[in-house]
C-alpha cells in the first residue's frame, strides 16, 4: 500500500480539532482527514472518534464514497431525530477520504473544504476535490461551509441550495503517485501567499508532512488555523 505519514500543528487555536486516520482491510487502505468545525474539547473528541470510524468503514467497503456515505447517513439519521436546537449545537467536520485497493483505481470522496491532491512521479500536482463553501457556490465567504459530516441534508437538498451534492467523489489511477490530504489551515496560507504546494512535498512522507504544516503556520499571518496533512506514497 505504500508509506504514509501525518503532521499537524495547532496554530493559534485553543484546541487541535483536525484528525487523521488510516485503516486497512483485505488489502484496501483508507486514508482519512477530518477538520472539526469549532475549537472545543467536545469537537476534538467527536472529530477524533468520527475520523477513526470513517477510516474503518471506508476500508471495509473498499471504496471512499461508500464509506463516507454510510457514515454521513448514519450521523444524519441520528441527528434528524433530535430537536433543532440540540441538533444545531452538535459537532461537525469537513471530511476527505481516499481508498487505495489492490488492482483498482484510487477513490476519493469528500464533504466540506478539506482537499485531496495527487503528485505524479514527474512532479505534476493535481487537485482532486472542489470545496464545499460559499466561495465556490457564489463567490462568497470561503469559511462558510455548504456541506459537512454532521449535516442532515440529502444530495438533492444540497444541490437545491448550493449547486453541488452533499458528497462528491472522483476516481483516478494513482500508481506511483503521492497522495496529499490537507485541511484548509494547511493549504490556504500557502495558496494565499502564492506558494507552490508541490515545493513542500519533497522527501519522505514524514519530511514532507512536517515541512508542509510548518510552512502553513509560517505563512498564516496574524491568525493560524489548525494545519494538518496526511501524505501517502501509493504503490
mmCIF file of C-alpha atoms in Angstrom:
data_model
loop_
_atom_site.group_PDB
_atom_site.id
_atom_site.type_symbol
_atom_site.label_atom_id
_atom_site.label_comp_id
_atom_site.label_asym_id
_atom_site.label_seq_id
_atom_site.Cartn_x
_atom_site.Cartn_y
_atom_site.Cartn_z
ATOM 1 C CA UNK A 1 0.000 0.000 0.000
ATOM 2 C CA UNK A 2 2.985 2.341 0.346
ATOM 3 C CA UNK A 3 4.382 4.554 3.089
ATOM 4 C CA UNK A 4 2.424 7.343 4.706
ATOM 5 C CA UNK A 5 2.820 9.999 7.380
ATOM 6 C CA UNK A 6 0.801 12.740 9.015
ATOM 7 C CA UNK A 7 1.702 16.024 10.688
ATOM 8 C CA UNK A 8 -0.310 18.715 12.401
ATOM 9 C CA UNK A 9 0.240 21.985 14.225
ATOM 10 C CA UNK A 10 -2.318 23.696 16.435
ATOM 11 C CA UNK A 11 -1.693 27.232 15.164
ATOM 12 C CA UNK A 12 -3.457 29.894 17.227
ATOM 13 C CA UNK A 13 -6.471 27.713 18.052
ATOM 14 C CA UNK A 14 -7.279 26.715 21.630
ATOM 15 C CA UNK A 15 -7.654 23.045 20.633
ATOM 16 C CA UNK A 16 -6.400 20.771 17.853
ATOM 17 C CA UNK A 17 -9.650 19.725 16.173
ATOM 18 C CA UNK A 18 -8.213 18.231 12.976
ATOM 19 C CA UNK A 19 -7.680 14.471 12.897
ATOM 20 C CA UNK A 20 -6.322 11.815 10.555
ATOM 21 C CA UNK A 21 -6.692 8.048 10.466
ATOM 22 C CA UNK A 22 -5.784 5.079 8.298
ATOM 23 C CA UNK A 23 -7.167 1.570 8.285
ATOM 24 C CA UNK A 24 -6.508 -1.491 6.134
ATOM 25 C CA UNK A 25 -8.991 -4.301 5.412
ATOM 26 C CA UNK A 26 -8.394 -7.133 2.936
ATOM 27 C CA UNK A 27 -5.679 -5.103 1.243
ATOM 28 C CA UNK A 28 -7.753 -1.915 0.892
ATOM 29 C CA UNK A 29 -6.317 1.015 2.812
ATOM 30 C CA UNK A 30 -8.390 4.056 3.726
ATOM 31 C CA UNK A 31 -6.782 7.438 4.359
ATOM 32 C CA UNK A 32 -8.974 9.986 6.138
ATOM 33 C CA UNK A 33 -8.605 13.603 7.208
ATOM 34 C CA UNK A 34 -11.316 15.475 9.097
ATOM 35 C CA UNK A 35 -11.346 19.133 10.092
ATOM 36 C CA UNK A 36 -13.581 19.715 13.097
ATOM 37 C CA UNK A 37 -15.734 22.836 12.924
ATOM 38 C CA UNK A 38 -15.067 24.917 16.018
ATOM 39 C CA UNK A 39 -12.426 24.669 18.736
ATOM 40 C CA UNK A 40 -13.672 22.942 21.876
ATOM 41 C CA UNK A 41 -12.898 19.711 23.746
ATOM 42 C CA UNK A 42 -16.216 18.264 22.533
ATOM 43 C CA UNK A 43 -15.396 18.984 18.874
ATOM 44 C CA UNK A 44 -11.940 17.471 19.332
ATOM 45 C CA UNK A 45 -13.258 14.259 20.887
ATOM 46 C CA UNK A 46 -16.026 13.858 18.312
ATOM 47 C CA UNK A 47 -13.724 14.512 15.356
ATOM 48 C CA UNK A 48 -11.110 12.028 16.568
ATOM 49 C CA UNK A 49 -13.701 9.289 17.067
ATOM 50 C CA UNK A 50 -15.514 10.009 13.803
ATOM 51 C CA UNK A 51 -12.285 10.058 11.774
ATOM 52 C CA UNK A 52 -11.290 6.637 13.088
ATOM 53 C CA UNK A 53 -14.762 5.260 12.444
ATOM 54 C CA UNK A 54 -14.761 6.649 8.910
ATOM 55 C CA UNK A 55 -11.417 5.012 8.109
ATOM 56 C CA UNK A 56 -12.653 1.617 9.275
ATOM 57 C CA UNK A 57 -15.930 1.825 7.349
ATOM 58 C CA UNK A 58 -14.287 3.073 4.136
ATOM 59 C CA UNK A 59 -11.626 0.345 4.202
ATOM 60 C CA UNK A 60 -14.207 -2.361 4.797
ATOM 61 C CA UNK A 61 -16.250 -1.082 1.855
ATOM 62 C CA UNK A 62 -13.095 -0.815 -0.234
ATOM 63 C CA UNK A 63 -14.447 2.460 -1.617
ATOM 64 C CA UNK A 64 -14.237 6.063 -0.410
ATOM 65 C CA UNK A 65 -17.724 7.132 -1.490
ATOM 66 C CA UNK A 66 -19.452 4.087 0.013
ATOM 67 C CA UNK A 67 -17.616 4.620 3.286
ATOM 68 C CA UNK A 68 -18.326 8.328 3.551
ATOM 69 C CA UNK A 69 -21.971 7.942 2.555
ATOM 70 C CA UNK A 70 -22.515 5.238 5.158
ATOM 71 C CA UNK A 71 -21.118 7.357 7.978
ATOM 72 C CA UNK A 72 -22.763 10.575 6.720
ATOM 73 C CA UNK A 73 -26.170 8.887 6.501
ATOM 74 C CA UNK A 74 -25.899 7.274 9.923
ATOM 75 C CA UNK A 75 -24.978 10.559 11.597
ATOM 76 C CA UNK A 76 -27.689 12.455 9.691
ATOM 77 C CA UNK A 77 -30.318 9.898 10.693
ATOM 78 C CA UNK A 78 -29.372 10.176 14.368
ATOM 79 C CA UNK A 79 -29.395 13.975 14.282
ATOM 80 C CA UNK A 80 -32.675 14.229 12.398
ATOM 81 C CA UNK A 81 -34.375 12.647 15.399
ATOM 82 C CA UNK A 82 -33.253 15.457 17.699
ATOM 83 C CA UNK A 83 -34.890 18.847 18.126
ATOM 84 C CA UNK A 84 -33.343 21.648 16.015
ATOM 85 C CA UNK A 85 -31.772 23.462 18.977
ATOM 86 C CA UNK A 86 -29.903 20.367 20.128
ATOM 87 C CA UNK A 87 -29.020 19.275 16.584
ATOM 88 C CA UNK A 88 -27.510 22.632 15.667
ATOM 89 C CA UNK A 89 -25.191 22.510 18.679
ATOM 90 C CA UNK A 90 -23.735 19.078 17.887
ATOM 91 C CA UNK A 91 -20.184 18.774 16.469
ATOM 92 C CA UNK A 92 -19.487 18.582 12.741
ATOM 93 C CA UNK A 93 -16.450 18.293 10.494
ATOM 94 C CA UNK A 94 -15.249 18.607 6.935
ATOM 95 C CA UNK A 95 -14.062 15.225 5.686
ATOM 96 C CA UNK A 96 -11.979 13.855 2.830
ATOM 97 C CA UNK A 97 -11.472 10.125 2.291
ATOM 98 C CA UNK A 98 -9.238 8.212 -0.124
ATOM 99 C CA UNK A 99 -9.177 4.437 -0.559
ATOM 100 C CA UNK A 100 -6.421 2.536 -2.350
ATOM 101 C CA UNK A 101 -7.329 -1.088 -3.106
ATOM 102 C CA UNK A 102 -5.203 -3.647 -4.983
ATOM 103 C CA UNK A 103 -5.912 -3.680 -8.709
ATOM 104 C CA UNK A 104 -8.373 -0.769 -8.519
ATOM 105 C CA UNK A 105 -8.149 2.973 -9.141
ATOM 106 C CA UNK A 106 -7.909 5.322 -6.176
ATOM 107 C CA UNK A 107 -11.336 6.506 -4.990
ATOM 108 C CA UNK A 108 -11.770 9.858 -3.244
ATOM 109 C CA UNK A 109 -14.878 11.298 -1.585
ATOM 110 C CA UNK A 110 -15.439 14.458 0.407
ATOM 111 C CA UNK A 111 -17.842 16.850 2.102
ATOM 112 C CA UNK A 112 -16.583 20.260 3.145
ATOM 113 C CA UNK A 113 -13.373 22.044 2.167
ATOM 114 C CA UNK A 114 -10.637 19.615 3.181
ATOM 115 C CA UNK A 115 -8.802 18.677 -0.007
ATOM 116 C CA UNK A 116 -7.096 15.801 -1.811
ATOM 117 C CA UNK A 117 -4.240 16.190 -4.303
ATOM 118 C CA UNK A 118 -2.134 13.784 -6.373
ATOM 119 C CA UNK A 119 1.535 14.395 -7.167
ATOM 120 C CA UNK A 120 2.712 12.396 -10.179
ATOM 121 C CA UNK A 121 6.230 10.919 -10.452
ATOM 122 C CA UNK A 122 7.031 13.696 -12.955
ATOM 123 C CA UNK A 123 6.137 16.390 -10.404
ATOM 124 C CA UNK A 124 2.680 17.465 -11.578
ATOM 125 C CA UNK A 125 0.316 18.252 -8.696
ATOM 126 C CA UNK A 126 -3.402 17.841 -9.432
ATOM 127 C CA UNK A 127 -6.194 18.887 -7.100
ATOM 128 C CA UNK A 128 -8.905 16.226 -6.992
ATOM 129 C CA UNK A 129 -11.554 17.946 -4.876
ATOM 130 C CA UNK A 130 -13.774 21.022 -5.154
ATOM 131 C CA UNK A 131 -14.534 22.961 -1.989
ATOM 132 C CA UNK A 132 -17.967 22.876 -0.406
ATOM 133 C CA UNK A 133 -18.177 26.510 0.652
ATOM 134 C CA UNK A 134 -19.777 29.799 -0.361
ATOM 135 C CA UNK A 135 -16.727 30.886 -2.360
ATOM 136 C CA UNK A 136 -17.385 28.027 -4.768
ATOM 137 C CA UNK A 137 -21.166 28.431 -4.752
ATOM 138 C CA UNK A 138 -21.480 32.159 -5.373
ATOM 139 C CA UNK A 139 -18.131 33.801 -4.782
ATOM 140 C CA UNK A 140 -18.827 34.358 -1.099
ATOM 141 C CA UNK A 141 -17.036 33.690 2.170
ATOM 142 C CA UNK A 142 -14.792 30.642 1.892
ATOM 143 C CA UNK A 143 -15.181 29.999 5.625
ATOM 144 C CA UNK A 144 -18.913 29.285 5.314
ATOM 145 C CA UNK A 145 -19.259 25.565 4.604
ATOM 146 C CA UNK A 146 -22.067 24.262 2.380
ATOM 147 C CA UNK A 147 -21.738 20.548 3.262
ATOM 148 C CA UNK A 148 -20.077 18.649 6.078
ATOM 149 C CA UNK A 149 -20.064 15.442 8.067
ATOM 150 C CA UNK A 150 -22.755 16.076 10.654
ATOM 151 C CA UNK A 151 -25.095 17.771 8.203
ATOM 152 C CA UNK A 152 -28.547 16.318 7.579
ATOM 153 C CA UNK A 153 -29.262 17.457 4.004
ATOM 154 C CA UNK A 154 -29.512 14.875 1.231
ATOM 155 C CA UNK A 155 -27.697 15.219 -2.088
ATOM 156 C CA UNK A 156 -30.846 16.656 -3.666
ATOM 157 C CA UNK A 157 -31.372 19.183 -0.895
ATOM 158 C CA UNK A 158 -27.742 20.283 -1.032
ATOM 159 C CA UNK A 159 -27.882 20.660 -4.813
ATOM 160 C CA UNK A 160 -31.011 22.814 -4.443
ATOM 161 C CA UNK A 161 -29.351 25.346 -2.154
ATOM 162 C CA UNK A 162 -25.668 25.050 -3.106
ATOM 163 C CA UNK A 163 -25.452 23.561 -6.591
ATOM 164 C CA UNK A 164 -23.428 20.520 -5.560
ATOM 165 C CA UNK A 165 -24.341 17.254 -3.810
ATOM 166 C CA UNK A 166 -23.681 16.698 -0.117
ATOM 167 C CA UNK A 167 -20.918 14.249 -1.044
ATOM 168 C CA UNK A 168 -18.795 14.354 -4.173
ATOM 169 C CA UNK A 169 -16.422 11.714 -5.465
ATOM 170 C CA UNK A 170 -13.687 11.161 -8.021
ATOM 171 C CA UNK A 171 -11.689 8.166 -9.246
ATOM 172 C CA UNK A 172 -8.098 8.282 -10.501
ATOM 173 C CA UNK A 173 -5.353 5.862 -11.477
ATOM 174 C CA UNK A 174 -2.672 6.703 -8.939
ATOM 175 C CA UNK A 175 0.043 4.036 -9.037
ATOM 176 C CA UNK A 176 3.376 5.608 -8.198
ATOM 177 C CA UNK A 177 1.768 8.900 -7.153
ATOM 178 C CA UNK A 178 1.952 10.770 -3.858
ATOM 179 C CA UNK A 179 -1.396 11.462 -2.188
ATOM 180 C CA UNK A 180 -1.893 14.645 -0.171
ATOM 181 C CA UNK A 181 -4.877 15.217 2.104
ATOM 182 C CA UNK A 182 -4.933 18.692 3.655
ATOM 183 C CA UNK A 183 -7.123 20.763 5.944
ATOM 184 C CA UNK A 184 -7.855 24.373 4.967
ATOM 185 C CA UNK A 185 -5.460 25.539 7.657
ATOM 186 C CA UNK A 186 -2.681 23.767 5.760
ATOM 187 C CA UNK A 187 -3.338 24.710 2.137
ATOM 188 C CA UNK A 188 -4.924 28.181 2.438
ATOM 189 C CA UNK A 189 -1.942 30.071 3.915
ATOM 190 C CA UNK A 190 0.325 28.719 1.188
ATOM 191 C CA UNK A 191 -2.165 29.498 -1.586
ATOM 192 C CA UNK A 192 -2.788 32.981 -0.146
ATOM 193 C CA UNK A 193 0.978 33.574 -0.180
ATOM 194 C CA UNK A 194 1.179 32.403 -3.828
ATOM 195 C CA UNK A 195 3.358 29.451 -2.868
ATOM 196 C CA UNK A 196 3.648 26.317 -4.996
ATOM 197 C CA UNK A 197 2.279 23.441 -2.932
ATOM 198 C CA UNK A 198 4.425 20.817 -4.618
ATOM 199 C CA UNK A 199 7.538 22.575 -3.287
ATOM 200 C CA UNK A 200 6.570 21.271 0.156
ATOM 201 C CA UNK A 201 6.082 17.658 -0.933
ATOM 202 C CA UNK A 202 9.750 16.777 -1.287
ATOM 203 C CA UNK A 203 11.498 13.997 0.620
ATOM 204 C CA UNK A 204 9.971 11.163 2.603
ATOM 205 C CA UNK A 205 6.301 11.368 3.588
ATOM 206 C CA UNK A 206 7.395 12.261 7.126
ATOM 207 C CA UNK A 207 9.673 15.055 5.926
ATOM 208 C CA UNK A 208 7.076 16.414 3.510
ATOM 209 C CA UNK A 209 4.252 16.355 6.072
ATOM 210 C CA UNK A 210 6.394 18.191 8.610
ATOM 211 C CA UNK A 211 7.591 20.791 6.079
ATOM 212 C CA UNK A 212 4.106 21.398 4.692
ATOM 213 C CA UNK A 213 2.457 22.092 8.043
ATOM 214 C CA UNK A 214 5.322 24.235 9.306
ATOM 215 C CA UNK A 215 5.236 26.320 6.121
ATOM 216 C CA UNK A 216 1.471 26.757 6.518
ATOM 217 C CA UNK A 217 1.888 28.162 10.030
ATOM 218 C CA UNK A 218 4.821 30.336 8.955
ATOM 219 C CA UNK A 219 2.724 31.913 6.171
ATOM 220 C CA UNK A 220 -0.543 32.217 8.089
ATOM 221 C CA UNK A 221 -0.107 35.843 9.043
ATOM 222 C CA UNK A 222 -1.921 37.157 12.122
ATOM 223 C CA UNK A 223 -4.108 34.104 12.605
ATOM 224 C CA UNK A 224 -3.034 30.493 12.153
ATOM 225 C CA UNK A 225 -5.669 27.766 11.978
ATOM 226 C CA UNK A 226 -5.062 24.103 12.809
ATOM 227 C CA UNK A 227 -2.819 22.829 9.997
ATOM 228 C CA UNK A 228 -2.952 19.109 9.204
ATOM 229 C CA UNK A 229 -1.814 16.932 6.307
ATOM 230 C CA UNK A 230 -1.685 13.241 5.505
ATOM 231 C CA UNK A 231 0.799 12.190 2.828
ATOM 232 C CA UNK A 232 0.957 8.709 1.311
ATOM 233 C CA UNK A 233 3.097 7.206 -1.430
ATOM 234 C CA UNK A 234 0.860 4.861 -3.401
ATOM 235 C CA UNK A 235 2.166 1.627 -4.941
#
